[in-house]
Amino acid sequence: MRIKKQLKIYLAQELKKHLKYVLLGTGIIIGLFWYIHTNIFQFFATVPTIGIEMQVPENNVSIEDTFTVGLRLTDQEVAATDVFIEYDSNFVSYALEEGAETGISQLPIDYFSMPPVKEEVIETDTSLKRLHIVLVSWNQIEDPDNPFTQLNFVFHAKSEGVATFTLLKNELQFVGNDSQKNPIIFEINEETVLTKSVQIGDIDQVTPTEEITPVPTESPAVTVTETLTSTPTLTETPSPIITQIANPEEVQLDIRLRLQGIVGKPVAVGSGISMKLSLISEDKSNSYEQDVLFQPSDSGVLTGTMILKSAYTGPLYKLLIKGPKHLQKRICEAHPKEAVGGTYNCTKANIQLKKGNNNIQLENIIILAGDIPEQDSVINAQDIVFIRQSLGSKNVSDISRGDLNFDGIIDSQDYSMILNALSFKYDD
């Protein structure tokens, strides 16, 4: 009896001990699950994906009729769009080409600000044209749990055929905010259909062509004429002339330039404005890079010096200038000019260096702002949204990134500057 009682006590103690281990193990498993879910999964989480449905008429469109190509955007609240639609101008034309003020309609009504930031038709070397649309919203979706916006673009049917519309994925951007309210570019689902076609005219009403019976023709007689050729005279090939390559020299570039929006001495530049300079010869055999600190003057002109201890002065060069919040500008001459700010463009290098000081006077052209950090060589909807959302911000980090004219505040001037520079969009 006593043994039986001791056995029960022993079993109860063992059960209690093992139960403790089971509970401890369960707690560890639950803790690991929570950690993986809240940390590891977030670490590997991808950028949110936006749903895009391209909509075109299902039935044939009669010649001279108008119709719409739609984009239905779901799953994300969109703050800005940068859209390129390619179409064949042999069959259709966009509303702007027909004299309309705009070809855009939207749902919800007035969600995106109108007129649009950009609405233009871009010509190419072929019959394909590109519709470029940039829209920015100052509003919020009424139902954030089920966000959707609808954009419709009006086209005119010109001639019979199959009109194809293609969303250019590499140029396409839909911008929103992450959980910290920072602008992000939504991912586009790999399964998104980017091309749709519309039948213009009635393909069943094709006029038959009369069958033509070919008439045989008599082959003409061929006369063979003997051609005498003389033995070519051998000429002596002259020996190549060997040009002596000059030794490298110490070269200094004294540069004066203007940045968009700076008309007086800016207040928020600290010790100066650092810019990346690249000097490249026409054949690309010689190149030199340097970060140069530019100092502003009361007139708004900035001056900086690029010193090269060992540079070849024989080749002709071009100069690339990349500002901290700016599009890169390519310069091909020492004293360039432009009629309209930001329009200077060149391709052929024509800067001749000499030993010692070289004056590079760029104050008659403008280097455009808008490619804000982190820079990606393009002004896009993400840059626009950041400045729009930071208007009036006193945050030091925001100002260092979005204050384009260096006046110590992000305001409507900065927003206007980036919208104006959007016409140029890319680095030179």
XYZ file of N, CA and C in Angstrom, residues 261-358:
294
model
N 16.315 79.020 -59.498
C 15.648 79.547 -58.316
C 16.506 80.411 -57.416
N 17.812 80.463 -57.659
C 18.697 81.273 -56.817
C 19.012 82.577 -57.551
N 18.451 83.678 -57.079
C 18.645 84.981 -57.718
C 19.425 85.938 -56.821
N 19.613 85.589 -55.584
C 20.416 86.369 -54.641
C 21.245 85.413 -53.818
N 21.853 85.908 -52.767
C 22.678 85.038 -51.934
C 21.781 84.164 -51.068
N 21.827 82.841 -51.248
C 20.976 81.948 -50.454
C 21.424 81.898 -49.004
N 20.483 81.588 -48.118
C 20.786 81.612 -46.677
C 21.094 80.229 -46.122
N 20.635 79.187 -46.784
C 20.750 77.838 -46.212
C 21.729 76.986 -47.006
N 22.994 77.439 -47.081
C 23.994 76.681 -47.830
C 25.173 76.257 -46.967
N 25.195 76.648 -45.687
C 26.301 76.263 -44.823
C 27.619 76.794 -45.346
N 28.577 75.888 -45.531
C 29.899 76.283 -46.020
C 29.957 76.382 -47.535
N 28.862 76.085 -48.216
C 28.811 76.130 -49.669
C 27.940 75.011 -50.205
N 27.867 74.900 -51.526
C 27.068 73.866 -52.183
C 28.014 72.943 -52.934
N 28.048 71.681 -52.544
C 28.947 70.712 -53.163
C 28.309 70.127 -54.418
N 29.096 70.062 -55.492
C 28.620 69.489 -56.747
C 29.653 68.521 -57.302
N 29.144 67.520 -58.002
C 30.023 66.539 -58.630
C 30.323 66.985 -60.052
N 31.616 67.129 -60.376
C 32.047 67.547 -61.703
C 32.787 66.405 -62.395
N 32.474 66.203 -63.665
C 33.147 65.179 -64.472
C 33.610 65.829 -65.770
N 34.888 65.732 -66.051
C 35.475 66.275 -67.277
C 35.864 65.095 -68.154
N 35.276 65.016 -69.364
C 35.441 63.828 -70.211
C 35.840 64.268 -71.612
N 36.875 63.646 -72.167
C 37.299 63.967 -73.529
C 36.325 63.373 -74.537
N 36.373 63.905 -75.762
C 35.412 63.496 -76.791
C 35.476 61.994 -77.054
N 36.683 61.420 -77.084
C 36.820 59.983 -77.341
C 36.774 59.152 -76.063
N 36.513 59.827 -74.923
C 36.378 59.171 -73.612
C 37.670 58.514 -73.127
N 38.789 58.838 -73.757
C 40.059 58.247 -73.318
C 40.608 58.931 -72.069
N 40.152 60.152 -71.816
C 40.585 60.888 -70.626
C 39.366 61.379 -69.863
N 39.328 61.116 -68.573
C 38.215 61.593 -67.750
C 38.718 61.889 -66.341
N 38.116 62.916 -65.742
C 38.509 63.349 -64.407
C 37.241 63.693 -63.629
N 37.143 63.205 -62.394
C 35.983 63.482 -61.546
C 36.437 64.142 -60.251
N 35.566 65.044 -59.757
C 35.931 65.749 -58.526
C 34.679 66.358 -57.902
N 34.592 66.307 -56.580
C 33.549 67.030 -55.852
C 34.086 68.421 -55.537
N 33.355 69.430 -55.989
C 33.808 70.817 -55.849
C 32.805 71.595 -55.012
N 33.307 72.365 -54.062
C 32.462 73.196 -53.210
C 32.317 74.575 -53.853
N 31.060 74.953 -54.145
C 30.779 76.245 -54.776
C 30.290 77.244 -53.731
N 30.761 78.483 -53.860
C 30.381 79.550 -52.942
C 29.447 80.527 -53.652
N 28.323 80.898 -53.007
C 27.375 81.819 -53.638
C 27.787 83.276 -53.435
N 27.370 84.120 -54.380
C 27.596 85.560 -54.266
C 26.261 86.260 -54.055
N 26.306 87.570 -53.836
C 25.077 88.335 -53.629
C 24.187 88.336 -54.868
N 24.772 88.122 -56.041
C 23.995 88.124 -57.290
C 23.373 86.770 -57.603
N 23.704 85.752 -56.799
C 23.189 84.413 -57.051
C 24.121 83.540 -57.862
N 25.207 84.114 -58.405
C 26.191 83.329 -59.155
C 27.073 82.563 -58.173
N 27.306 81.286 -58.459
C 28.158 80.453 -57.612
C 29.501 80.244 -58.296
N 30.575 80.258 -57.511
C 31.911 80.066 -58.064
C 32.594 78.891 -57.374
N 33.311 78.112 -58.171
C 34.044 76.972 -57.645
C 35.256 76.684 -58.510
N 36.195 75.930 -57.974
C 37.444 75.654 -58.681
C 37.706 74.156 -58.720
N 37.967 73.657 -59.925
C 38.343 72.261 -60.132
C 39.835 72.239 -60.466
N 40.631 71.636 -59.609
C 42.079 71.600 -59.796
C 42.499 70.190 -60.189
N 43.173 70.090 -61.341
C 43.666 68.808 -61.843
C 45.189 68.871 -61.880
N 45.840 68.045 -61.096
C 47.297 68.066 -60.997
C 47.960 67.517 -62.250
N 47.238 66.628 -62.954
C 47.840 65.996 -64.126
C 46.742 65.700 -65.145
N 46.582 66.611 -66.117
C 45.527 66.453 -67.124
C 46.099 66.714 -68.511
N 45.625 65.953 -69.490
C 46.068 66.145 -70.872
C 45.290 67.299 -71.501
N 46.003 68.233 -72.109
C 45.379 69.429 -72.674
C 45.115 69.308 -74.171
N 45.515 68.214 -74.774
C 45.320 68.064 -76.210
C 43.874 67.859 -76.637
N 43.145 66.918 -76.026
C 41.783 66.621 -76.482
C 40.798 67.747 -76.171
N 39.661 67.714 -76.850
C 38.533 68.577 -76.509
C 37.675 67.861 -75.472
N 37.097 68.626 -74.546
C 36.382 68.037 -73.416
C 34.943 68.547 -73.342
N 34.122 67.779 -72.606
C 32.815 68.254 -72.150
C 32.783 68.116 -70.629
N 31.980 68.969 -69.998
C 31.921 69.031 -68.541
C 30.522 68.651 -68.075
N 30.435 67.690 -67.157
C 29.164 67.284 -66.560
C 29.091 67.825 -65.140
N 27.962 68.476 -64.815
C 27.780 69.071 -63.492
C 26.522 68.497 -62.863
N 26.658 67.913 -61.682
C 25.527 67.322 -60.955
C 25.415 67.990 -59.588
N 24.345 68.782 -59.402
C 24.115 69.434 -58.127
C 23.455 68.505 -57.131
N 23.383 68.899 -55.851
C 22.868 68.021 -54.798
C 21.375 67.740 -54.895
N 20.630 68.604 -55.596
C 19.183 68.412 -55.763
C 18.798 68.697 -57.211
N 19.702 68.419 -58.134
C 19.563 68.932 -59.490
C 19.738 67.847 -60.544
N 19.214 68.145 -61.733
C 19.502 67.321 -62.894
C 20.931 67.589 -63.352
N 21.586 66.554 -63.828
C 22.941 66.733 -64.342
C 22.895 67.540 -65.635
N 23.839 68.472 -65.780
C 23.923 69.298 -66.985
C 25.214 69.002 -67.722
N 25.093 68.796 -69.047
C 26.269 68.556 -69.887
C 26.653 69.870 -70.578
N 27.911 70.264 -70.438
C 28.416 71.507 -71.006
C 29.489 71.167 -72.033
N 29.394 71.757 -73.227
C 30.344 71.440 -74.292
C 31.211 72.625 -74.701
N 31.005 73.781 -74.098
C 31.780 74.965 -74.458
C 32.026 75.796 -73.206
N 33.010 76.659 -73.284
C 33.432 77.406 -72.099
C 32.512 78.571 -71.769
N 31.730 79.066 -72.760
C 30.853 80.220 -72.528
C 29.487 79.971 -73.179
N 28.719 79.002 -72.707
C 27.433 78.683 -73.341
C 26.357 79.724 -73.019
N 25.328 79.775 -73.883
C 24.180 80.657 -73.670
C 22.904 79.907 -74.035
N 21.774 80.399 -73.532
C 20.472 79.839 -73.874
C 19.435 80.952 -73.864
N 18.419 80.824 -74.725
C 17.361 81.833 -74.790
C 16.337 81.627 -73.686
N 16.060 80.358 -73.351
C 15.089 80.012 -72.312
C 15.800 79.165 -71.267
N 15.578 79.488 -69.986
C 16.265 78.800 -68.911
C 16.082 77.298 -68.937
N 17.196 76.571 -68.891
C 17.157 75.115 -68.847
C 17.202 74.435 -70.190
N 17.177 75.205 -71.298
C 17.064 74.590 -72.624
C 18.409 74.316 -73.286
N 19.513 74.804 -72.725
C 20.818 74.566 -73.344
C 21.067 73.071 -73.459
N 21.527 72.667 -74.660
C 21.785 71.248 -74.905
C 22.945 71.135 -75.885
N 23.758 70.117 -75.726
C 24.885 69.933 -76.631
C 25.302 68.469 -76.639
N 26.071 68.103 -77.645
C 26.547 66.724 -77.753
C 28.054 66.649 -78.004
N 28.597 67.562 -78.821
C 30.000 67.472 -79.230
C 30.903 68.280 -78.303
N 31.885 67.619 -77.742
C 32.816 68.275 -76.821
C 33.611 69.357 -77.540
N 33.718 70.540 -76.899
C 34.447 71.642 -77.531
C 35.117 72.550 -76.495
N 35.440 72.001 -75.336
C 36.167 72.771 -74.322
C 37.655 72.453 -74.453
N 38.435 73.466 -74.807
C 39.878 73.295 -74.966
C 40.587 73.733 -73.687
N 41.324 72.824 -73.081
C 42.054 73.138 -71.856
C 43.448 73.654 -72.176
N 43.959 74.470 -71.291
C 45.344 74.920 -71.384
C 45.977 74.834 -70.001
N 47.271 74.830 -69.981
C 47.976 74.790 -68.707
C 47.625 76.024 -67.879
N 47.413 75.822 -66.590
C 47.090 76.941 -65.718
C 45.595 77.166 -65.616
N 45.180 78.430 -65.547
C 43.779 78.781 -65.313
C 42.951 78.717 -66.593
N 41.740 78.152 -66.456
C 40.768 78.099 -67.546
C 39.435 78.632 -67.020
